[in-house]
Coordinates of C-alpha atoms in Angstrom, one line a residue:
X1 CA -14.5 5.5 76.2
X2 CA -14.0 8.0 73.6
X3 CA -14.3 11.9 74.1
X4 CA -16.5 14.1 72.4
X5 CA -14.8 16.3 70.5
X6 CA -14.7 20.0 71.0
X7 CA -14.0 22.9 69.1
X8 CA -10.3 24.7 70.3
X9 CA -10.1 26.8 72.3
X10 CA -8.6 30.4 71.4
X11 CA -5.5 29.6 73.0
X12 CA -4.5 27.2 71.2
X13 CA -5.5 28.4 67.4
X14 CA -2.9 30.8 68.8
X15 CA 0.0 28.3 70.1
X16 CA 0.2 26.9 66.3
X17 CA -0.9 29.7 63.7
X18 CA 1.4 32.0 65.5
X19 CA 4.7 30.1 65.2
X20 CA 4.0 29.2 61.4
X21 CA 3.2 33.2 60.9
X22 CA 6.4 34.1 62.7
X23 CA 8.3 31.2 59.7
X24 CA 6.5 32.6 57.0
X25 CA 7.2 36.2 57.7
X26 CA 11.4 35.7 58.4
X27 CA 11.0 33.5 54.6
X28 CA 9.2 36.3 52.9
X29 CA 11.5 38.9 54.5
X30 CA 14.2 37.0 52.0
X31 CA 13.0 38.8 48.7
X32 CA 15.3 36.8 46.9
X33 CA 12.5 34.3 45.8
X34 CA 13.9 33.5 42.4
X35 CA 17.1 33.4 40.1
X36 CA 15.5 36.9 39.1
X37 CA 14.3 38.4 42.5
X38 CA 14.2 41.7 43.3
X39 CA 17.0 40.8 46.3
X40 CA 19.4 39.6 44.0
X41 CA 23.1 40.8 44.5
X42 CA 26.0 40.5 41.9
X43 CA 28.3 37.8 42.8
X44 CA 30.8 38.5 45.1
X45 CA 34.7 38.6 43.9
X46 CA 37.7 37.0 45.1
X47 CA 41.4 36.5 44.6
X48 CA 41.5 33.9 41.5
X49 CA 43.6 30.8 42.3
X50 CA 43.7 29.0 39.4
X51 CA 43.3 28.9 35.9
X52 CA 43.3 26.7 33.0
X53 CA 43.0 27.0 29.1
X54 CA 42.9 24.8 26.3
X55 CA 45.1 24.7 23.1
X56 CA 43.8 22.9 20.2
X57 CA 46.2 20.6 18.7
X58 CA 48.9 21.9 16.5
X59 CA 51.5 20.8 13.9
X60 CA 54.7 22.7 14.1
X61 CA 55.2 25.7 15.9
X62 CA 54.8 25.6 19.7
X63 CA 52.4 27.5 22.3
X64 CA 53.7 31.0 24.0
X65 CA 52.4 31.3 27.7
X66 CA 52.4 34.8 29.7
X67 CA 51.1 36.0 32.8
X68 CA 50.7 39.6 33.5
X69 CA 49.9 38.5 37.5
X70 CA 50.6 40.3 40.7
X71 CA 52.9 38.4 43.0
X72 CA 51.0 40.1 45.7
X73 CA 47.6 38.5 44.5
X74 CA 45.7 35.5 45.6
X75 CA 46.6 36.5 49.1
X76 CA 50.5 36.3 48.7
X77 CA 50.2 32.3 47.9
X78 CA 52.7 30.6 45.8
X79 CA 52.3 31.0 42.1
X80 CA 52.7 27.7 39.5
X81 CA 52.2 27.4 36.0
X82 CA 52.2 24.1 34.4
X83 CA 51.8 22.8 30.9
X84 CA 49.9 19.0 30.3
X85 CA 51.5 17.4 27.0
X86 CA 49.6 14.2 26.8
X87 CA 49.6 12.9 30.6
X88 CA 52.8 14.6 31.4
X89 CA 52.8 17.6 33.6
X90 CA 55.9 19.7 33.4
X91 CA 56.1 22.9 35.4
X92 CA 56.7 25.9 33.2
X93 CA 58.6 29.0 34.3
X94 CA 57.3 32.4 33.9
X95 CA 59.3 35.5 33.8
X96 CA 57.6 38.6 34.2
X97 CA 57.0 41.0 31.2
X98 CA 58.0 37.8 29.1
X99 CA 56.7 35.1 27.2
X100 CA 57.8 31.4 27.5
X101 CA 58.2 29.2 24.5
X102 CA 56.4 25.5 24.5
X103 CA 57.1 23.2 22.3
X104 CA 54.0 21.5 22.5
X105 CA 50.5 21.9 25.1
X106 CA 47.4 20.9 25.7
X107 CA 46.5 22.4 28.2
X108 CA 48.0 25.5 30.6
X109 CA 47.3 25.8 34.3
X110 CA 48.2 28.8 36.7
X111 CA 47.5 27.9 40.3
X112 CA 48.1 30.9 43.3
X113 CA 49.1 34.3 42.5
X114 CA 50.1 33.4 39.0
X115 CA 46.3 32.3 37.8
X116 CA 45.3 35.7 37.5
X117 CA 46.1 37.3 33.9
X118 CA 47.2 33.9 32.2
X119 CA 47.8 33.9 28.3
X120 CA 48.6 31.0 25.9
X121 CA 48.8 31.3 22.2
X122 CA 49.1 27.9 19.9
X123 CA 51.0 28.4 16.5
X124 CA 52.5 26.6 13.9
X125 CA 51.7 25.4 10.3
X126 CA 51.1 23.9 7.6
X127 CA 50.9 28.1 6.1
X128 CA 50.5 29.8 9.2
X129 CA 47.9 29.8 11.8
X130 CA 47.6 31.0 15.2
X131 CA 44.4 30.9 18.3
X132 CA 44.6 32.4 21.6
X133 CA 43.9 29.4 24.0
X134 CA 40.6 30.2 25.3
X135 CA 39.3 28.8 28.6
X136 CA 36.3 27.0 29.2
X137 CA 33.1 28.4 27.9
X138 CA 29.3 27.5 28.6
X139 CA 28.0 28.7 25.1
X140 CA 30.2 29.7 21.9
X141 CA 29.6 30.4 18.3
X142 CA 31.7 29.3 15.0
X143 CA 30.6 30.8 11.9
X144 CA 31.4 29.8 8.5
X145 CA 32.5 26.3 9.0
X146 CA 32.0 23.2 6.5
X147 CA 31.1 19.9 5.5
X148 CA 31.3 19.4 2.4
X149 CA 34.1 17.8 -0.1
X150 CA 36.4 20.4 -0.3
X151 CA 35.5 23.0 3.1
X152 CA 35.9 21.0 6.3
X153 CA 35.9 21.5 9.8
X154 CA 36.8 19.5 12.7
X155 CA 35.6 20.8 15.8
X156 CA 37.7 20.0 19.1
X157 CA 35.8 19.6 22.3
X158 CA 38.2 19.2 25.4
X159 CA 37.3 18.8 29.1
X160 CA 40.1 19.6 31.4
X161 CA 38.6 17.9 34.5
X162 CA 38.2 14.4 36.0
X163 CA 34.9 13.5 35.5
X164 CA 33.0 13.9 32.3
X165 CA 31.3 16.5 30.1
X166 CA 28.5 16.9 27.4
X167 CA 27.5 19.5 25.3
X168 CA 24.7 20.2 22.4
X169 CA 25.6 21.1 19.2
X170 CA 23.3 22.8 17.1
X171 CA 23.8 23.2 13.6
X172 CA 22.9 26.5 11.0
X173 CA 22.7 26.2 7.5
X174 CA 22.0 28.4 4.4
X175 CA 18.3 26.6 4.1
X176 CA 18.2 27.1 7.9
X177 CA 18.3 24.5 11.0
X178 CA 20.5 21.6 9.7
X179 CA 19.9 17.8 11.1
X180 CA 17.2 16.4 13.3
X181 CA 15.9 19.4 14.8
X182 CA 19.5 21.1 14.1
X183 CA 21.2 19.8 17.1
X184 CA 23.6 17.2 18.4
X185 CA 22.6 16.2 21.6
X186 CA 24.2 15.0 24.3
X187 CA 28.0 14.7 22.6
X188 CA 30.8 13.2 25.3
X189 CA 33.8 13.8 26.3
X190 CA 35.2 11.8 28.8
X191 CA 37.6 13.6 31.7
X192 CA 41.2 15.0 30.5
X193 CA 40.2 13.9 27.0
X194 CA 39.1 15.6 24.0
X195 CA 36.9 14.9 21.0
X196 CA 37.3 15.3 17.3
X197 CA 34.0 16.0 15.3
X198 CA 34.6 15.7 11.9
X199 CA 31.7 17.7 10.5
X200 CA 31.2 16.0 7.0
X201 CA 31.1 13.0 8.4
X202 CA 28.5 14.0 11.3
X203 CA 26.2 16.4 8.7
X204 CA 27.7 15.8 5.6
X205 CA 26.4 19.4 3.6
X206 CA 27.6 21.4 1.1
X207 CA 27.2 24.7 2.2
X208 CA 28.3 27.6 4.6
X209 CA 27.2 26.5 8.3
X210 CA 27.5 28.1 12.0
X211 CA 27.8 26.0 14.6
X212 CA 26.8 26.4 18.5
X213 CA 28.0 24.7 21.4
X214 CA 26.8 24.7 24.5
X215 CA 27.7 22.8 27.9
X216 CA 25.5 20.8 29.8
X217 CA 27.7 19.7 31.8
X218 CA 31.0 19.7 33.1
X219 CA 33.1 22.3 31.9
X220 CA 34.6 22.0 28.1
X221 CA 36.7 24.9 26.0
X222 CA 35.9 24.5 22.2
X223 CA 38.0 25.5 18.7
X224 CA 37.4 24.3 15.0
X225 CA 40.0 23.7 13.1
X226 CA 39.0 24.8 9.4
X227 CA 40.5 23.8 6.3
X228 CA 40.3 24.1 2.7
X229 CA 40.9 20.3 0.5
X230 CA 41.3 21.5 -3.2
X231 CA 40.0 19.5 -5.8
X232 CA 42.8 17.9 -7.8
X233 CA 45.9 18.8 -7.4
X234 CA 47.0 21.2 -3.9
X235 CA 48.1 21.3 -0.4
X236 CA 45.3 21.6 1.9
X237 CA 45.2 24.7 3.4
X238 CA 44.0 24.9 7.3
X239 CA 43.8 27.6 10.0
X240 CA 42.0 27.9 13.6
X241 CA 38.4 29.3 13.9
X242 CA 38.3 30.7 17.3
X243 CA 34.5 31.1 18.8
X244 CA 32.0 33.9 19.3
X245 CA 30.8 34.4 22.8
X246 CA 27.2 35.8 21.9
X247 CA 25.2 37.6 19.0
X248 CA 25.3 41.1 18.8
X249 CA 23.9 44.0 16.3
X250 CA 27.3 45.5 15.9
X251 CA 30.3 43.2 15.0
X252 CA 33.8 44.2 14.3
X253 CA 36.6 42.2 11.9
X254 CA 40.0 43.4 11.9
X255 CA 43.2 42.9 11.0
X256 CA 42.5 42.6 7.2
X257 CA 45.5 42.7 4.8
X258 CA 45.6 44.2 2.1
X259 CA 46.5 41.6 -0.4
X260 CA 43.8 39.3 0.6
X261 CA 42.2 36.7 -2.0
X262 CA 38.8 35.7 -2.5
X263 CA 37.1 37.4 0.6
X264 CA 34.1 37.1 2.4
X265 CA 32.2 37.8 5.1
X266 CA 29.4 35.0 6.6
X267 CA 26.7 35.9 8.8
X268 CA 24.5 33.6 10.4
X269 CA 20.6 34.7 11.6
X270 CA 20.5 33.4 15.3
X271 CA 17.1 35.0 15.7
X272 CA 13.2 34.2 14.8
X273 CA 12.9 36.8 12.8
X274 CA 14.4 38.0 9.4
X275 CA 17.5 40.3 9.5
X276 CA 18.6 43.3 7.3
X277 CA 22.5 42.9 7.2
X278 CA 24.5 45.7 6.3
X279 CA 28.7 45.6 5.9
X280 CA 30.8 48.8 6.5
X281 CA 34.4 49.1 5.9
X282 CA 36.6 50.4 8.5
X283 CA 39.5 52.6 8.1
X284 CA 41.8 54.9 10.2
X285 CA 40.0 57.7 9.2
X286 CA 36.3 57.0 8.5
X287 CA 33.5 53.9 8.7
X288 CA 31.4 54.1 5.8
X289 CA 28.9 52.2 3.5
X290 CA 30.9 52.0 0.5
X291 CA 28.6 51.4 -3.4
X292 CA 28.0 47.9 -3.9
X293 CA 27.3 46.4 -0.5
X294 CA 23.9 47.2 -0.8
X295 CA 21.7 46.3 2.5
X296 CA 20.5 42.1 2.7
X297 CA 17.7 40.2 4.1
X298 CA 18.7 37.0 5.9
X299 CA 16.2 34.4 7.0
X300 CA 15.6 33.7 10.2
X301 CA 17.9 30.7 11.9
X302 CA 20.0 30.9 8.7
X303 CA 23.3 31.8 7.1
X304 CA 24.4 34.1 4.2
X305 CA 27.5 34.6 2.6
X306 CA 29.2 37.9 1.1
X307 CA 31.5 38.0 -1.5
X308 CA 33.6 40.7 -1.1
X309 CA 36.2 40.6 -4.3
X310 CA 34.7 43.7 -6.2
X311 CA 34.9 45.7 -3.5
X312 CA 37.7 45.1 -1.5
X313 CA 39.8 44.6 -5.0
X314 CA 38.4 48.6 -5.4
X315 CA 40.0 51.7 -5.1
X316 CA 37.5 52.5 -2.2
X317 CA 39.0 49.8 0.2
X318 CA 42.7 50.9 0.1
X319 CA 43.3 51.3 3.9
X320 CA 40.5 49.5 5.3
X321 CA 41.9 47.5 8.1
X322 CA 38.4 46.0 9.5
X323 CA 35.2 45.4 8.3
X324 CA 31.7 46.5 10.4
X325 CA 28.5 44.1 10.4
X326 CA 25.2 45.6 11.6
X327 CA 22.3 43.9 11.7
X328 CA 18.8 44.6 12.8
X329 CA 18.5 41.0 14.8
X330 CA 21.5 39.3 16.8
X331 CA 23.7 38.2 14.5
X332 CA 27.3 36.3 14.5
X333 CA 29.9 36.7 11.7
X334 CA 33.1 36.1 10.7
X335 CA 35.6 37.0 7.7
X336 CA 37.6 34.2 5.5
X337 CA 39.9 35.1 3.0
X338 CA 43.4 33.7 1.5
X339 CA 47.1 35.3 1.9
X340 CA 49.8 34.0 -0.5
X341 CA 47.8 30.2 -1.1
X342 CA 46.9 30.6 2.9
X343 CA 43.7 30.4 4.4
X344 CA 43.1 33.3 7.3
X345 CA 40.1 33.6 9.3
X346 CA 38.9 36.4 11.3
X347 CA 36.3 36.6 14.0
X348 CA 34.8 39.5 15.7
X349 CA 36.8 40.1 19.4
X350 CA 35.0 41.8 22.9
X351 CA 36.3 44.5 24.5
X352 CA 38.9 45.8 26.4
X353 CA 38.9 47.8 29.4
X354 CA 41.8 47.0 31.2
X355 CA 45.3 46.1 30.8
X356 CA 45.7 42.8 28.7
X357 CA 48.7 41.1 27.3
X358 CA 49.3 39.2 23.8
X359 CA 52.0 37.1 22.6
X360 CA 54.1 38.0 19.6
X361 CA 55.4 34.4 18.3
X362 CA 56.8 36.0 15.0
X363 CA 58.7 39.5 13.7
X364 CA 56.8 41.9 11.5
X365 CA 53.4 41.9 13.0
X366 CA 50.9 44.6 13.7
X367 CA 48.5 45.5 16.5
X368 CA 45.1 47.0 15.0
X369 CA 42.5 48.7 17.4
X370 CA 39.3 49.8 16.8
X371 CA 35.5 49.6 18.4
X372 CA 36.5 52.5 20.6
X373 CA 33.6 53.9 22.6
X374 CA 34.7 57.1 23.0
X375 CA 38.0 59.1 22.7
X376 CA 40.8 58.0 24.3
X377 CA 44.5 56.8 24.2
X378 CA 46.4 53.2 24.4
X379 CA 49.9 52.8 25.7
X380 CA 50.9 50.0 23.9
X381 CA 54.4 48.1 25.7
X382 CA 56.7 46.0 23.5
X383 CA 58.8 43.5 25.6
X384 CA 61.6 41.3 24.4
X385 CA 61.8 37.1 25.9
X386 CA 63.8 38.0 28.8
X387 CA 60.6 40.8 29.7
X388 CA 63.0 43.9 29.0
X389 CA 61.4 47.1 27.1
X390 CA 62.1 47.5 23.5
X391 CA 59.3 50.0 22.9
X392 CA 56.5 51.8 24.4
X393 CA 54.0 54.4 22.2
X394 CA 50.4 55.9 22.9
X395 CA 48.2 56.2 19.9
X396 CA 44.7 57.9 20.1
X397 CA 41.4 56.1 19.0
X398 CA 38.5 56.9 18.6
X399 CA 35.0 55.7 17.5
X400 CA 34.5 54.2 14.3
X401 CA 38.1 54.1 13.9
X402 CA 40.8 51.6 13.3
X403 CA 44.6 52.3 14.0
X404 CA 47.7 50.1 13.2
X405 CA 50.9 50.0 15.2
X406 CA 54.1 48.2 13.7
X407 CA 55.3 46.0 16.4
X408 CA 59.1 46.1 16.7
X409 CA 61.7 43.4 15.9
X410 CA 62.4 41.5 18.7
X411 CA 59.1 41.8 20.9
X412 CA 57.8 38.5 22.2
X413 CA 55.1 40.4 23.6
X414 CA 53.1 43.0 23.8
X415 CA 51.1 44.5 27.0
X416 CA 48.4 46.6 25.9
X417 CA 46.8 49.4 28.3
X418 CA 43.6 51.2 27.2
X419 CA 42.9 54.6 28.7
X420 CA 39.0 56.7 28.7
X421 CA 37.7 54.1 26.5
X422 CA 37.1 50.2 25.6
X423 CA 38.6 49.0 22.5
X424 CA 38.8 46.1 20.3
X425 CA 41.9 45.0 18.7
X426 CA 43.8 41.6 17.2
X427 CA 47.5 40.8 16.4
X428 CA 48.5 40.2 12.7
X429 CA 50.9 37.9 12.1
X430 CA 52.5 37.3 8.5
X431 CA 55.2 35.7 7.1
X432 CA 56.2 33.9 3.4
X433 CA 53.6 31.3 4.6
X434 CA 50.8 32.9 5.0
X435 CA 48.7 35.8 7.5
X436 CA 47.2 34.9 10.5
X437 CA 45.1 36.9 13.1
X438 CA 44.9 36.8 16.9
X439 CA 42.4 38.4 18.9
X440 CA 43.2 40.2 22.0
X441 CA 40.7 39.7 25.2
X442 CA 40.1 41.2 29.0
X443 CA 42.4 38.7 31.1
X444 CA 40.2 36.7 33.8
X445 CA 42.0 38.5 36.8
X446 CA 39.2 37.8 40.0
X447 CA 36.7 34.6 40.2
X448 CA 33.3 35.2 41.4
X449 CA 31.2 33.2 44.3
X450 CA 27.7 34.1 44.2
X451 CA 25.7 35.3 47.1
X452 CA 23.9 32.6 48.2
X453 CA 21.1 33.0 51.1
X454 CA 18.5 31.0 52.2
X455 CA 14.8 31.7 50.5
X456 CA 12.2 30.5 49.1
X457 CA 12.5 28.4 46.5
X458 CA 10.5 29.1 43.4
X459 CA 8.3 25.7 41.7
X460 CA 10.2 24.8 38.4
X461 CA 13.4 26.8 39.3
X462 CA 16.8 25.5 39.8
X463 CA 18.7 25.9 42.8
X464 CA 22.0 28.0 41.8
X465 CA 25.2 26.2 41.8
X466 CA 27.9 26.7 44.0
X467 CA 31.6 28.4 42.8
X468 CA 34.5 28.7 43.6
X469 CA 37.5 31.9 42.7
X470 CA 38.4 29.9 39.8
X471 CA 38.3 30.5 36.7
X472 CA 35.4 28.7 34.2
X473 CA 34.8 30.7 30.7

């Protein structure tokens, strides 16, 4: 026989709305409710315990590896440094204050206290060329590569884990967006491999393109290898294009020579909306707007190019060591020239704050700093292959100032200390083959775990990923 059913009683409306109050108040205590909550907190950092970068492949030369790590670091655990040729592993030995020679790597790994601080440099020929060996990178820009008959580009996508990686490629040209929709989607690159893209054969175009790359998955570190193919009779002439992080407003190329041939400077738009584009030349006394490089509009998701013979072939640009590009949008540039029949690229470089190291693989180069915030000093510390002292100076900068310092004969490397102020700089290398130019960078020295609580969990968002103190771009 059924019961007739009642209303509850006061009681009970308690017994169940007041547990389910008591769960909703501890959730909504948790601000964090999205990626973008007001409880957010900055990832938390730990000791680094491993490392790895990625050289692009090389002919000639070798790859210089340095670490400027504490012993005392990643909680006193053993440091190891090893170099992957192929599938061969070899263990590489590092002596403090020094760089070691390679003869060949394609990849460099620093495990325990000697991941944090790890440098690689790839070098060699034909001319001269020369790429720090960046790590891993979730988004990177290359500006100024080709596809045509006579510019190329290859672009090298390697993935130093076991299991596999994609990315998207999207592609800028002079006219705009280039390809269906502008992108290459879903490119991959199975684990410990890496993939060639030759660019005229993917988007075959006759014209000055950017490329972006960016990781969907997996981790992969990206180069492009440019080159020039003359028509008739020549040597192709190549050289690495290392990759921009992000746009910016303010861009900095140095390490110009002074003999260069047939200079340039390409931009690329990355915004929706039209740019004005402005170039300044940089010297060690003054940046300035010199007659002639009059302001430019560039189109939105586009590229331009400068020419740049008038005015660097001038009276006005004796001394310039870097050239300045300011835009009104996001912007990403870089500078291409040619050094004695050699082809040199230069691409804009992120600051410095701290102490950072860069390999010297030949004699007769020369550190140039600039994009100084403020005033302030850098000790710059030249150190021979068995890590002894061959010179040390301190030379002031300054904003919107460049400064060049000689590097001595017989420095392998150089350690590089700015004080009161973040600066830019790169390494120029020369010799009868050519120029080349290496940018210096803020060594990866902690790894970051993010703080992860329990919270809500906002419709459409993502939970974030877990990490761990190693290092990714």
């Amino acid at each position: 026989m059924r019961r007739p059913v009642g209303r509850p009683s006061a009681l009970a409306v308690v017994a169940v709305v007041a547990p389910l109050l008591t769960v909703g108040a501890a959730l909504l205590t948790d601000t964090r409710v999205g990626p973008d909550g007001p409880g957010d907190r900055a990832p938390e950092e730990v000791a680094l315990t491993s490392a790895t970068l990625v050289c692009p492949t090389g002919q000639g030369g070798g790859v210089l590896v340095a670490s400027d790590a504490d012993p005392d670091a990643a909680g006193g655990s053993e440091g190891r440094v090893t170099a992957l040729v192929g599938k061969e592993e070899r263990e590489v030995e590092i002596v403090p204050g020094a760089a070691t020679r390679l003869d060949d790597a394609d990849e460099v790994a620093g495990s325990g206290s000697s991941a944090p601080g790890l440098v690689a440099q790839r070098y060699g020929g034909p001319g001269l060329r020369a790429v720090d060996c960046p790590a891993t990178s979730s988004d990177q820009w290359f500006t100024g590569v080709g596809a045509g008959a006579e510019h190329r580009s290859v672009l090298e996508l390697h993935n130093p884990d076991e299991g596999p990686a994609t990315a998207t490629i999207t592609v800028l040209g002079q006219s705009g967006p280039v390809g269906a929709g502008g992108e290459l989607r879903g490119v991959s690159v199975a684990g410990g491999a890496t993939t060639r893209i030759e660019l005229g054969s993917a988007i075959p175009k006759r014209e000055e393109l950017t490329l972006r790359v960016t990781t969907d998955r997996g981790r992969l570190a990206a180069t492009v290898i440019d080159s020039f193919v003359p028509v008739g009779r020549g040597e192709t002439i190549k050289e690495y294009l290392a990759g921009q992080r992000e746009p910016a407003t303010s861009q900095l190329l140095l390490g110009l020579p002074a003999d260069v041939e047939e200079p340039a400077v390409v931009v690329a738009n990355t915004s929706d909306s039209a740019a004005r584009v402005s170039l300044r030349l940089v010297t060690a006394e003054s940046t300035f707007a010199p007659t002639g490089l009059e302001e430019v509009l560039v189109d939105p998701q586009s590229v331009r190019r400068f020419s740049l013979s008038r005015v660097l072939g001038s009276d006005v640009a004796e001394g310039v060591l870097g050239i300045e590009v300011v835009s009104s949008q996001p912007t990403t540039a870089s500078f291409r020239g040619r050094v004695d029949g050699d082809l040199l690229t230069v691409v804009p470089q992120g600051p410095v704050v701290t102490a950072t190291l860069v390999p010297v693989p030949l004699p007769g180069a020369r550190l140039v700093l600039g994009g100084a915030e403020a005033l302030g000093t850098v000790t710059v510390l030249a150190l021979d292959e068995r890590g002894r002292e061959v010179d040390e100076r301190v030379v002031e900068v300054g904003p919107d100032l460049a400064v060049e310092v000689p590097v001595p004969d017989g420095a392998t490397l150089l350690r590089v200390v700015p004080r009161g102020t973040a600066v830019q700089g790169v390494l120029r290398l020369r010799s009868g083959a050519g120029a080349a130019v290496v940018g210096l960078r803020e060594l990866v020295r902690v790894g970051l775990v993010p703080d992860v609580r329990p919270g809500l969990v906002v419709p459409g968002q993502p939970r974030q990923p877990d990490q761990s103190g190693s290092s990714g771009e």
